[in-house]
Amino acid sequence: VNFSEELEAGFGAQGLGIIAVSNVPGFTEMRSNLLNLAQSLSSLPENVLKELEDPASRFSFGWSHGKEFLESGQPDELKASFYANPIVDRPTDDPALIERYPSYCRANLWPGKELPDLESSFKKLGSLIVKVGLQLAAHCDKHVSRKGGDARLTDMLKNSLCHKGRLLHYYPRFRCSSCCKFLKASCSKCSGTKSSSWCGWHVDHGSLTGTFSRLTCAMYTREGREIDCPDSEAGLYVRTRSGAIVKATFGKDDIAYQVGEATELMSNGAFHATPHCVRVRTAQDDPLVERNTFAVFMQPHW
């Protein structure tokens, strides 16, 4: 099938840099399983989570909390991440490569005893997103070839051992990490209401980011029970080529793929990586709400 029209509309100069794929077999159940485990992971004892940290990888494997910084310069205590390669547990045994590329080459860490289902659920969903992403990449290559470009995206991603999954948990906002640094939330005094409070403006550096929404289609819970998104204005926002700010929305059961800088370069500008951010919920929202989501960054080989 020729998807050039859709690819141009989504990834081209006038698009948002996003394409959503629906009706992926097994996706809905895998999504639910993994996002529920994000809640369980964040509730593990501090000593267990500490064992899952990997400072040598610059916290790019295993558990990471409070290691990133907000635009204000404060540590981001509101969200925590768990990183792993969904395709291979140990990309290489070469110590020189592990030292040179620790963010890509170090081994996965799993809470096998405390949360045994996390590894299989993470790998199943992550592998599915990569598999569908490779099918999308093949169509991208066909489109680039029609435009006279060099079609290398599929081979580059198929041969890469650097794909990275990121499971995210956003803590409730009813406590203030600035006033009480051991508490896992923020107040309006600390985080403000700027649109980029959850995730500032940036462009993904890889090839494709496969995610089922940065916000609007994530899983929200209140005291352990799933609820609908509490704020219609919160979500993923994209800055278009003309400078307009547009909210990107797609279905709960869709996988949305965003163009990264590597794809923009390799396609010679046929596809465009757009700056995007995640807008925080407002201070008037229910402060007990927690959020879980998952993204896979499909990246070139080191």
PDB file of C-alpha atoms in Angstrom:
ATOM      1  CA  VAL A   1       0.000   0.000   0.000  1.00  0.00           C
ATOM      2  CA  ASN A   2       1.242   3.495  -0.821  1.00  0.00           C
ATOM      3  CA  PHE A   3       1.055   5.596   2.360  1.00  0.00           C
ATOM      4  CA  SER A   4       2.899   8.591   0.910  1.00  0.00           C
ATOM      5  CA  GLU A   5      -0.056  10.911   1.439  1.00  0.00           C
ATOM      6  CA  GLU A   6      -0.397   9.976   5.111  1.00  0.00           C
ATOM      7  CA  LEU A   7       3.350  10.134   5.696  1.00  0.00           C
ATOM      8  CA  GLU A   8       3.560  13.560   4.108  1.00  0.00           C
ATOM      9  CA  ALA A   9       0.624  14.798   6.189  1.00  0.00           C
ATOM     10  CA  GLY A  10       2.078  13.457   9.444  1.00  0.00           C
ATOM     11  CA  PHE A  11       5.855  13.679   9.037  1.00  0.00           C
ATOM     12  CA  GLY A  12       6.219  16.261   6.243  1.00  0.00           C
ATOM     13  CA  ALA A  13       6.877  19.992   6.378  1.00  0.00           C
ATOM     14  CA  GLN A  14       3.290  20.886   7.312  1.00  0.00           C
ATOM     15  CA  GLY A  15       2.715  17.990   9.701  1.00  0.00           C
ATOM     16  CA  LEU A  16       3.047  17.658  13.481  1.00  0.00           C
ATOM     17  CA  GLY A  17       5.806  15.071  13.156  1.00  0.00           C
ATOM     18  CA  ILE A  18       3.462  12.393  14.513  1.00  0.00           C
ATOM     19  CA  ILE A  19       1.646   9.406  13.020  1.00  0.00           C
ATOM     20  CA  ALA A  20      -0.734   7.201  15.021  1.00  0.00           C
ATOM     21  CA  VAL A  21      -1.178   3.490  14.310  1.00  0.00           C
ATOM     22  CA  SER A  22      -4.390   1.819  15.461  1.00  0.00           C
ATOM     23  CA  ASN A  23      -5.734  -1.741  15.711  1.00  0.00           C
ATOM     24  CA  VAL A  24      -2.401  -3.280  16.707  1.00  0.00           C
ATOM     25  CA  PRO A  25      -3.126  -6.860  17.905  1.00  0.00           C
ATOM     26  CA  GLY A  26      -2.421  -7.371  21.604  1.00  0.00           C
ATOM     27  CA  PHE A  27      -1.467  -3.754  22.266  1.00  0.00           C
ATOM     28  CA  THR A  28      -4.356  -2.785  24.563  1.00  0.00           C
ATOM     29  CA  GLU A  29      -3.806  -5.661  27.008  1.00  0.00           C
ATOM     30  CA  MET A  30      -0.014  -5.210  27.007  1.00  0.00           C
ATOM     31  CA  ARG A  31      -0.413  -1.484  27.665  1.00  0.00           C
ATOM     32  CA  SER A  32      -2.716  -2.055  30.629  1.00  0.00           C
ATOM     33  CA  ASN A  33      -0.461  -4.718  32.146  1.00  0.00           C
ATOM     34  CA  LEU A  34       2.699  -2.623  31.986  1.00  0.00           C
ATOM     35  CA  LEU A  35       1.199   0.664  33.167  1.00  0.00           C
ATOM     36  CA  ASN A  36      -0.306  -1.012  36.218  1.00  0.00           C
ATOM     37  CA  LEU A  37       3.163  -2.344  37.019  1.00  0.00           C
ATOM     38  CA  ALA A  38       4.571   1.202  36.858  1.00  0.00           C
ATOM     39  CA  GLN A  39       2.398   2.008  39.836  1.00  0.00           C
ATOM     40  CA  SER A  40       3.667  -1.075  41.680  1.00  0.00           C
ATOM     41  CA  LEU A  41       7.289  -0.314  40.836  1.00  0.00           C
ATOM     42  CA  SER A  42       7.079   3.216  42.234  1.00  0.00           C
ATOM     43  CA  SER A  43       5.739   1.799  45.511  1.00  0.00           C
ATOM     44  CA  LEU A  44       8.690  -0.532  46.155  1.00  0.00           C
ATOM     45  CA  PRO A  45      10.840   0.225  49.226  1.00  0.00           C
ATOM     46  CA  GLU A  46      13.527   2.861  48.770  1.00  0.00           C
ATOM     47  CA  ASN A  47      16.337   0.365  49.396  1.00  0.00           C
ATOM     48  CA  VAL A  48      15.043  -1.869  46.599  1.00  0.00           C
ATOM     49  CA  LEU A  49      14.782   1.051  44.163  1.00  0.00           C
ATOM     50  CA  LYS A  50      18.284   2.142  45.120  1.00  0.00           C
ATOM     51  CA  GLU A  51      19.596  -1.261  44.046  1.00  0.00           C
ATOM     52  CA  LEU A  52      17.996  -0.696  40.629  1.00  0.00           C
ATOM     53  CA  GLU A  53      19.931   2.531  40.007  1.00  0.00           C
ATOM     54  CA  ASP A  54      22.824   2.545  37.535  1.00  0.00           C
ATOM     55  CA  PRO A  55      24.875   5.754  37.934  1.00  0.00           C
ATOM     56  CA  ALA A  56      27.549   4.441  35.539  1.00  0.00           C
ATOM     57  CA  SER A  57      25.012   4.597  32.688  1.00  0.00           C
ATOM     58  CA  ARG A  58      24.152   8.191  33.684  1.00  0.00           C
ATOM     59  CA  PHE A  59      20.925   6.681  35.048  1.00  0.00           C
ATOM     60  CA  SER A  60      19.953   5.547  31.532  1.00  0.00           C
ATOM     61  CA  PHE A  61      19.290   2.004  32.755  1.00  0.00           C
ATOM     62  CA  GLY A  62      17.158   0.952  35.698  1.00  0.00           C
ATOM     63  CA  TRP A  63      15.527   3.324  38.179  1.00  0.00           C
ATOM     64  CA  SER A  64      15.919   7.093  37.951  1.00  0.00           C
ATOM     65  CA  HIS A  65      14.253   9.585  40.282  1.00  0.00           C
ATOM     66  CA  GLY A  66      15.317  13.164  40.988  1.00  0.00           C
ATOM     67  CA  LYS A  67      18.205  12.934  38.501  1.00  0.00           C
ATOM     68  CA  GLU A  68      16.651  15.244  35.905  1.00  0.00           C
ATOM     69  CA  PHE A  69      16.148  18.972  36.321  1.00  0.00           C
ATOM     70  CA  LEU A  70      13.221  21.248  35.569  1.00  0.00           C
ATOM     71  CA  GLU A  71      13.566  24.475  33.595  1.00  0.00           C
ATOM     72  CA  SER A  72      13.769  26.276  36.939  1.00  0.00           C
ATOM     73  CA  GLY A  73      16.955  24.327  37.763  1.00  0.00           C
ATOM     74  CA  GLN A  74      15.274  22.311  40.528  1.00  0.00           C
ATOM     75  CA  PRO A  75      15.503  18.498  40.576  1.00  0.00           C
ATOM     76  CA  ASP A  76      12.419  16.905  39.073  1.00  0.00           C
ATOM     77  CA  GLU A  77      10.982  15.056  42.053  1.00  0.00           C
ATOM     78  CA  LEU A  78       7.543  14.753  40.466  1.00  0.00           C
ATOM     79  CA  LYS A  79       8.327  11.933  38.045  1.00  0.00           C
ATOM     80  CA  ALA A  80      10.376   8.755  38.119  1.00  0.00           C
ATOM     81  CA  SER A  81      11.579   6.598  35.227  1.00  0.00           C
ATOM     82  CA  PHE A  82      12.594   3.013  34.662  1.00  0.00           C
ATOM     83  CA  TYR A  83      14.799   2.433  31.600  1.00  0.00           C
ATOM     84  CA  ALA A  84      15.603  -0.821  29.812  1.00  0.00           C
ATOM     85  CA  ASN A  85      16.440  -2.136  26.370  1.00  0.00           C
ATOM     86  CA  PRO A  86      13.328  -4.102  25.301  1.00  0.00           C
ATOM     87  CA  ILE A  87      15.190  -6.125  22.647  1.00  0.00           C
ATOM     88  CA  VAL A  88      18.408  -7.346  24.318  1.00  0.00           C
ATOM     89  CA  ASP A  89      19.439  -7.515  27.986  1.00  0.00           C
ATOM     90  CA  ARG A  90      23.150  -7.101  27.295  1.00  0.00           C
ATOM     91  CA  PRO A  91      23.987  -5.378  23.982  1.00  0.00           C
ATOM     92  CA  THR A  92      27.707  -6.202  24.197  1.00  0.00           C
ATOM     93  CA  ASP A  93      30.340  -7.745  26.447  1.00  0.00           C
ATOM     94  CA  ASP A  94      33.125  -5.550  25.058  1.00  0.00           C
ATOM     95  CA  PRO A  95      34.415  -3.526  28.047  1.00  0.00           C
ATOM     96  CA  ALA A  96      35.764  -0.772  25.769  1.00  0.00           C
ATOM     97  CA  LEU A  97      32.337  -0.236  24.196  1.00  0.00           C
ATOM     98  CA  ILE A  98      30.605  -0.378  27.586  1.00  0.00           C
ATOM     99  CA  GLU A  99      32.949   2.321  28.874  1.00  0.00           C
ATOM    100  CA  ARG A 100      32.600   4.490  25.771  1.00  0.00           C
ATOM    101  CA  TYR A 101      28.804   4.166  25.372  1.00  0.00           C
ATOM    102  CA  PRO A 102      27.441   3.457  28.870  1.00  0.00           C
ATOM    103  CA  SER A 103      23.974   4.857  28.074  1.00  0.00           C
ATOM    104  CA  TYR A 104      23.539   2.227  25.351  1.00  0.00           C
ATOM    105  CA  CYS A 105      25.828  -0.691  26.140  1.00  0.00           C
ATOM    106  CA  ARG A 106      25.301  -1.458  29.801  1.00  0.00           C
ATOM    107  CA  ALA A 107      23.040  -4.326  30.845  1.00  0.00           C
ATOM    108  CA  ASN A 108      19.403  -4.141  31.887  1.00  0.00           C
ATOM    109  CA  LEU A 109      18.461  -4.240  35.575  1.00  0.00           C
ATOM    110  CA  TRP A 110      15.238  -5.966  36.672  1.00  0.00           C
ATOM    111  CA  PRO A 111      13.496  -6.292  40.053  1.00  0.00           C
ATOM    112  CA  GLY A 112      13.125 -10.025  39.519  1.00  0.00           C
ATOM    113  CA  LYS A 113      12.331 -10.947  43.108  1.00  0.00           C
ATOM    114  CA  GLU A 114      10.227  -7.947  44.117  1.00  0.00           C
ATOM    115  CA  LEU A 115       8.298  -7.461  40.825  1.00  0.00           C
ATOM    116  CA  PRO A 116       8.822 -10.565  38.635  1.00  0.00           C
ATOM    117  CA  ASP A 117       6.236  -9.625  35.975  1.00  0.00           C
ATOM    118  CA  LEU A 118       7.903  -6.337  35.061  1.00  0.00           C
ATOM    119  CA  GLU A 119      10.580  -7.800  32.793  1.00  0.00           C
ATOM    120  CA  SER A 120       8.239  -9.837  30.587  1.00  0.00           C
ATOM    121  CA  SER A 121       5.590  -7.085  30.371  1.00  0.00           C
ATOM    122  CA  PHE A 122       8.182  -4.423  29.549  1.00  0.00           C
ATOM    123  CA  LYS A 123       9.793  -6.565  26.835  1.00  0.00           C
ATOM    124  CA  LYS A 124       6.495  -7.633  25.277  1.00  0.00           C
ATOM    125  CA  LEU A 125       5.164  -4.122  24.859  1.00  0.00           C
ATOM    126  CA  GLY A 126       8.538  -2.630  23.954  1.00  0.00           C
ATOM    127  CA  SER A 127       9.188  -5.283  21.311  1.00  0.00           C
ATOM    128  CA  LEU A 128       5.718  -4.786  19.836  1.00  0.00           C
ATOM    129  CA  ILE A 129       6.255  -1.034  19.512  1.00  0.00           C
ATOM    130  CA  VAL A 130       9.625  -1.652  17.806  1.00  0.00           C
ATOM    131  CA  LYS A 131       8.068  -4.234  15.459  1.00  0.00           C
ATOM    132  CA  VAL A 132       5.315  -1.859  14.353  1.00  0.00           C
ATOM    133  CA  GLY A 133       7.862   0.950  14.152  1.00  0.00           C
ATOM    134  CA  LEU A 134       9.951  -1.092  11.729  1.00  0.00           C
ATOM    135  CA  GLN A 135       6.901  -1.576   9.513  1.00  0.00           C
ATOM    136  CA  LEU A 136       6.332   2.184   9.602  1.00  0.00           C
ATOM    137  CA  ALA A 137      10.024   2.754   8.818  1.00  0.00           C
ATOM    138  CA  ALA A 138       9.701   0.562   5.716  1.00  0.00           C
ATOM    139  CA  HIS A 139       6.920   2.795   4.417  1.00  0.00           C
ATOM    140  CA  CYS A 140       9.039   5.837   5.249  1.00  0.00           C
ATOM    141  CA  ASP A 141      11.864   4.397   3.137  1.00  0.00           C
ATOM    142  CA  LYS A 142       9.510   3.832   0.193  1.00  0.00           C
ATOM    143  CA  HIS A 143       8.334   7.434   0.447  1.00  0.00           C
ATOM    144  CA  VAL A 144      11.881   8.804   0.617  1.00  0.00           C
ATOM    145  CA  SER A 145      12.867   6.664  -2.385  1.00  0.00           C
ATOM    146  CA  ARG A 146      10.006   8.107  -4.419  1.00  0.00           C
ATOM    147  CA  LYS A 147      11.364  11.554  -3.639  1.00  0.00           C
ATOM    148  CA  GLY A 148      14.840  10.546  -4.784  1.00  0.00           C
ATOM    149  CA  GLY A 149      16.317  10.241  -1.290  1.00  0.00           C
ATOM    150  CA  ASP A 150      18.516   7.608   0.382  1.00  0.00           C
ATOM    151  CA  ALA A 151      16.255   5.013   2.022  1.00  0.00           C
ATOM    152  CA  ARG A 152      18.215   3.603   4.983  1.00  0.00           C
ATOM    153  CA  LEU A 153      15.894   3.980   7.973  1.00  0.00           C
ATOM    154  CA  THR A 154      14.652   0.373   8.155  1.00  0.00           C
ATOM    155  CA  ASP A 155      18.099  -1.212   7.953  1.00  0.00           C
ATOM    156  CA  MET A 156      19.497   1.265  10.458  1.00  0.00           C
ATOM    157  CA  LEU A 157      16.790   0.492  13.032  1.00  0.00           C
ATOM    158  CA  LYS A 158      16.657  -3.244  12.345  1.00  0.00           C
ATOM    159  CA  ASN A 159      20.382  -3.599  13.017  1.00  0.00           C
ATOM    160  CA  SER A 160      20.470  -1.355  16.074  1.00  0.00           C
ATOM    161  CA  LEU A 161      20.963  -2.647  19.609  1.00  0.00           C
ATOM    162  CA  CYS A 162      20.261   0.779  21.149  1.00  0.00           C
ATOM    163  CA  HIS A 163      16.470   0.893  21.409  1.00  0.00           C
ATOM    164  CA  LYS A 164      15.429   2.133  24.836  1.00  0.00           C
ATOM    165  CA  GLY A 165      12.125   1.794  26.664  1.00  0.00           C
ATOM    166  CA  ARG A 166      11.149   4.306  29.340  1.00  0.00           C
ATOM    167  CA  LEU A 167       8.412   3.527  31.850  1.00  0.00           C
ATOM    168  CA  LEU A 168       7.327   6.699  33.646  1.00  0.00           C
ATOM    169  CA  HIS A 169       5.433   7.313  36.851  1.00  0.00           C
ATOM    170  CA  TYR A 170       4.248  10.764  37.930  1.00  0.00           C
ATOM    171  CA  TYR A 171       3.648  11.055  41.657  1.00  0.00           C
ATOM    172  CA  PRO A 172       0.631  12.864  43.163  1.00  0.00           C
ATOM    173  CA  ARG A 173       1.025  16.606  43.669  1.00  0.00           C
ATOM    174  CA  PHE A 174      -0.307  16.961  47.206  1.00  0.00           C
ATOM    175  CA  ARG A 175       3.100  17.461  48.828  1.00  0.00           C
ATOM    176  CA  CYS A 176       5.926  19.857  48.091  1.00  0.00           C
ATOM    177  CA  SER A 177       9.411  18.589  47.338  1.00  0.00           C
ATOM    178  CA  SER A 178      10.904  22.071  47.660  1.00  0.00           C
ATOM    179  CA  CYS A 179       9.511  22.637  51.141  1.00  0.00           C
ATOM    180  CA  CYS A 180       9.993  19.017  52.243  1.00  0.00           C
ATOM    181  CA  LYS A 181      12.634  17.467  50.026  1.00  0.00           C
ATOM    182  CA  PHE A 182      11.846  13.871  50.983  1.00  0.00           C
ATOM    183  CA  LEU A 183       8.276  14.169  49.634  1.00  0.00           C
ATOM    184  CA  LYS A 184       7.568  13.170  46.036  1.00  0.00           C
ATOM    185  CA  ALA A 185       5.487  16.003  44.600  1.00  0.00           C
ATOM    186  CA  SER A 186       5.377  19.725  43.938  1.00  0.00           C
ATOM    187  CA  CYS A 187       3.146  22.682  44.753  1.00  0.00           C
ATOM    188  CA  SER A 188       2.240  25.749  42.692  1.00  0.00           C
ATOM    189  CA  LYS A 189       4.879  27.718  44.575  1.00  0.00           C
ATOM    190  CA  CYS A 190       7.574  25.364  43.258  1.00  0.00           C
ATOM    191  CA  SER A 191       6.457  24.229  39.811  1.00  0.00           C
ATOM    192  CA  GLY A 192       4.288  27.142  38.707  1.00  0.00           C
ATOM    193  CA  THR A 193       1.774  26.685  35.909  1.00  0.00           C
ATOM    194  CA  LYS A 194       4.042  27.035  32.858  1.00  0.00           C
ATOM    195  CA  SER A 195       2.990  24.831  29.946  1.00  0.00           C
ATOM    196  CA  SER A 196       6.246  22.863  29.946  1.00  0.00           C
ATOM    197  CA  SER A 197       6.231  21.911  33.631  1.00  0.00           C
ATOM    198  CA  TRP A 198       6.087  18.135  33.118  1.00  0.00           C
ATOM    199  CA  CYS A 199       8.510  17.957  30.194  1.00  0.00           C
ATOM    200  CA  GLY A 200      10.150  21.017  28.622  1.00  0.00           C
ATOM    201  CA  TRP A 201      10.427  21.849  24.932  1.00  0.00           C
ATOM    202  CA  HIS A 202      12.737  19.440  23.116  1.00  0.00           C
ATOM    203  CA  VAL A 203      13.270  17.395  19.949  1.00  0.00           C
ATOM    204  CA  ASP A 204      13.909  13.653  20.265  1.00  0.00           C
ATOM    205  CA  HIS A 205      17.427  12.843  19.061  1.00  0.00           C
ATOM    206  CA  GLY A 206      16.758   9.299  17.857  1.00  0.00           C
ATOM    207  CA  SER A 207      14.914   8.055  14.786  1.00  0.00           C
ATOM    208  CA  LEU A 208      11.362   7.256  15.923  1.00  0.00           C
ATOM    209  CA  THR A 209       9.723   7.529  19.317  1.00  0.00           C
ATOM    210  CA  GLY A 210       6.914   5.024  19.730  1.00  0.00           C
ATOM    211  CA  THR A 211       4.558   5.971  22.496  1.00  0.00           C
ATOM    212  CA  PHE A 212       0.866   5.680  23.257  1.00  0.00           C
ATOM    213  CA  SER A 213       0.668   9.353  24.161  1.00  0.00           C
ATOM    214  CA  ARG A 214       2.825  11.513  26.333  1.00  0.00           C
ATOM    215  CA  LEU A 215      -0.165  12.439  28.363  1.00  0.00           C
ATOM    216  CA  THR A 216      -3.717  12.300  27.081  1.00  0.00           C
ATOM    217  CA  CYS A 217      -3.753   8.542  26.588  1.00  0.00           C
ATOM    218  CA  ALA A 218      -1.627   7.646  29.561  1.00  0.00           C
ATOM    219  CA  MET A 219      -3.086   5.814  32.542  1.00  0.00           C
ATOM    220  CA  TYR A 220      -4.295   8.012  35.406  1.00  0.00           C
ATOM    221  CA  THR A 221      -5.030   6.642  38.857  1.00  0.00           C
ATOM    222  CA  ARG A 222      -6.415   8.038  42.075  1.00  0.00           C
ATOM    223  CA  GLU A 223      -5.612   6.059  45.212  1.00  0.00           C
ATOM    224  CA  GLY A 224      -4.871   3.015  43.069  1.00  0.00           C
ATOM    225  CA  ARG A 225      -7.963   3.156  40.829  1.00  0.00           C
ATOM    226  CA  GLU A 226      -7.861   4.086  37.156  1.00  0.00           C
ATOM    227  CA  ILE A 227      -9.694   7.290  36.221  1.00  0.00           C
ATOM    228  CA  ASP A 228     -10.113   9.479  33.135  1.00  0.00           C
ATOM    229  CA  CYS A 229      -7.645  12.263  32.408  1.00  0.00           C
ATOM    230  CA  PRO A 230      -8.550  15.014  34.910  1.00  0.00           C
ATOM    231  CA  ASP A 231      -7.660  18.009  32.709  1.00  0.00           C
ATOM    232  CA  SER A 232      -8.634  18.391  29.056  1.00  0.00           C
ATOM    233  CA  GLU A 233      -5.960  21.068  28.585  1.00  0.00           C
ATOM    234  CA  ALA A 234      -3.088  18.855  29.736  1.00  0.00           C
ATOM    235  CA  GLY A 235      -1.224  16.795  27.178  1.00  0.00           C
ATOM    236  CA  LEU A 236       1.348  16.708  24.406  1.00  0.00           C
ATOM    237  CA  TYR A 237       1.883  20.022  22.600  1.00  0.00           C
ATOM    238  CA  VAL A 238       3.814  20.471  19.360  1.00  0.00           C
ATOM    239  CA  ARG A 239       5.346  23.585  17.812  1.00  0.00           C
ATOM    240  CA  THR A 240       4.752  23.535  14.056  1.00  0.00           C
ATOM    241  CA  ARG A 241       7.112  24.854  11.388  1.00  0.00           C
ATOM    242  CA  SER A 242       5.062  28.069  11.284  1.00  0.00           C
ATOM    243  CA  GLY A 243       5.466  28.539  15.041  1.00  0.00           C
ATOM    244  CA  ALA A 244       1.916  27.581  16.033  1.00  0.00           C
ATOM    245  CA  ILE A 245       1.420  25.577  19.261  1.00  0.00           C
ATOM    246  CA  VAL A 246      -0.910  22.638  18.668  1.00  0.00           C
ATOM    247  CA  LYS A 247      -2.183  19.994  21.075  1.00  0.00           C
ATOM    248  CA  ALA A 248      -1.696  16.502  19.641  1.00  0.00           C
ATOM    249  CA  THR A 249      -4.418  14.004  20.517  1.00  0.00           C
ATOM    250  CA  PHE A 250      -4.954  10.379  19.515  1.00  0.00           C
ATOM    251  CA  GLY A 251      -6.795   7.310  20.708  1.00  0.00           C
ATOM    252  CA  LYS A 252      -6.146   5.442  23.920  1.00  0.00           C
ATOM    253  CA  ASP A 253      -5.319   2.295  21.990  1.00  0.00           C
ATOM    254  CA  ASP A 254      -3.156   3.932  19.330  1.00  0.00           C
ATOM    255  CA  ILE A 255       0.639   3.827  19.136  1.00  0.00           C
ATOM    256  CA  ALA A 256       1.842   7.296  18.174  1.00  0.00           C
ATOM    257  CA  TYR A 257       5.230   7.634  16.474  1.00  0.00           C
ATOM    258  CA  GLN A 258       7.215  10.857  16.481  1.00  0.00           C
ATOM    259  CA  VAL A 259      10.060  11.758  14.134  1.00  0.00           C
ATOM    260  CA  GLY A 260      13.472  12.168  15.762  1.00  0.00           C
ATOM    261  CA  GLU A 261      16.417  14.256  14.592  1.00  0.00           C
ATOM    262  CA  ALA A 262      18.251  11.234  13.162  1.00  0.00           C
ATOM    263  CA  THR A 263      15.366  10.538  10.777  1.00  0.00           C
ATOM    264  CA  GLU A 264      15.177  14.191   9.723  1.00  0.00           C
ATOM    265  CA  LEU A 265      18.873  14.090   8.855  1.00  0.00           C
ATOM    266  CA  MET A 266      18.747  10.729   7.077  1.00  0.00           C
ATOM    267  CA  SER A 267      15.677  11.690   5.028  1.00  0.00           C
ATOM    268  CA  ASN A 268      17.421  14.905   3.936  1.00  0.00           C
ATOM    269  CA  GLY A 269      14.570  16.914   5.396  1.00  0.00           C
ATOM    270  CA  ALA A 270      11.704  14.919   3.855  1.00  0.00           C
ATOM    271  CA  PHE A 271      10.497  14.241   7.406  1.00  0.00           C
ATOM    272  CA  HIS A 272      10.589  16.837  10.163  1.00  0.00           C
ATOM    273  CA  ALA A 273      11.245  16.432  13.892  1.00  0.00           C
ATOM    274  CA  THR A 274       9.072  18.942  15.724  1.00  0.00           C
ATOM    275  CA  PRO A 275       9.741  20.513  19.140  1.00  0.00           C
ATOM    276  CA  HIS A 276       7.239  19.269  21.711  1.00  0.00           C
ATOM    277  CA  CYS A 277       6.500  19.435  25.415  1.00  0.00           C
ATOM    278  CA  VAL A 278       4.112  17.952  27.951  1.00  0.00           C
ATOM    279  CA  ARG A 279       1.837  20.424  29.685  1.00  0.00           C
ATOM    280  CA  VAL A 280       1.307  19.974  33.414  1.00  0.00           C
ATOM    281  CA  ARG A 281      -2.069  19.733  35.071  1.00  0.00           C
ATOM    282  CA  THR A 282      -3.222  22.958  36.685  1.00  0.00           C
ATOM    283  CA  ALA A 283      -3.010  23.596  40.421  1.00  0.00           C
ATOM    284  CA  GLN A 284      -6.803  23.340  40.740  1.00  0.00           C
ATOM    285  CA  ASP A 285      -6.793  19.697  39.647  1.00  0.00           C
ATOM    286  CA  ASP A 286      -7.212  16.765  41.996  1.00  0.00           C
ATOM    287  CA  PRO A 287      -3.827  16.597  43.772  1.00  0.00           C
ATOM    288  CA  LEU A 288      -4.122  12.848  44.459  1.00  0.00           C
ATOM    289  CA  VAL A 289      -3.934  11.891  40.787  1.00  0.00           C
ATOM    290  CA  GLU A 290      -0.978   9.829  39.586  1.00  0.00           C
ATOM    291  CA  ARG A 291       0.026   9.170  35.971  1.00  0.00           C
ATOM    292  CA  ASN A 292       1.801   6.276  34.225  1.00  0.00           C
ATOM    293  CA  THR A 293       3.041   6.097  30.654  1.00  0.00           C
ATOM    294  CA  PHE A 294       5.593   4.360  28.436  1.00  0.00           C
ATOM    295  CA  ALA A 295       7.729   5.351  25.457  1.00  0.00           C
ATOM    296  CA  VAL A 296      10.206   3.487  23.282  1.00  0.00           C
ATOM    297  CA  PHE A 297      13.023   5.438  21.662  1.00  0.00           C
ATOM    298  CA  MET A 298      14.076   3.707  18.450  1.00  0.00           C
ATOM    299  CA  GLN A 299      17.658   4.830  18.027  1.00  0.00           C
ATOM    300  CA  PRO A 300      20.562   4.202  15.627  1.00  0.00           C
ATOM    301  CA  HIS A 301      23.305   1.778  16.594  1.00  0.00           C
ATOM    302  CA  TRP A 302      26.124   3.334  18.547  1.00  0.00           C
TER     303      TRP A 302
END
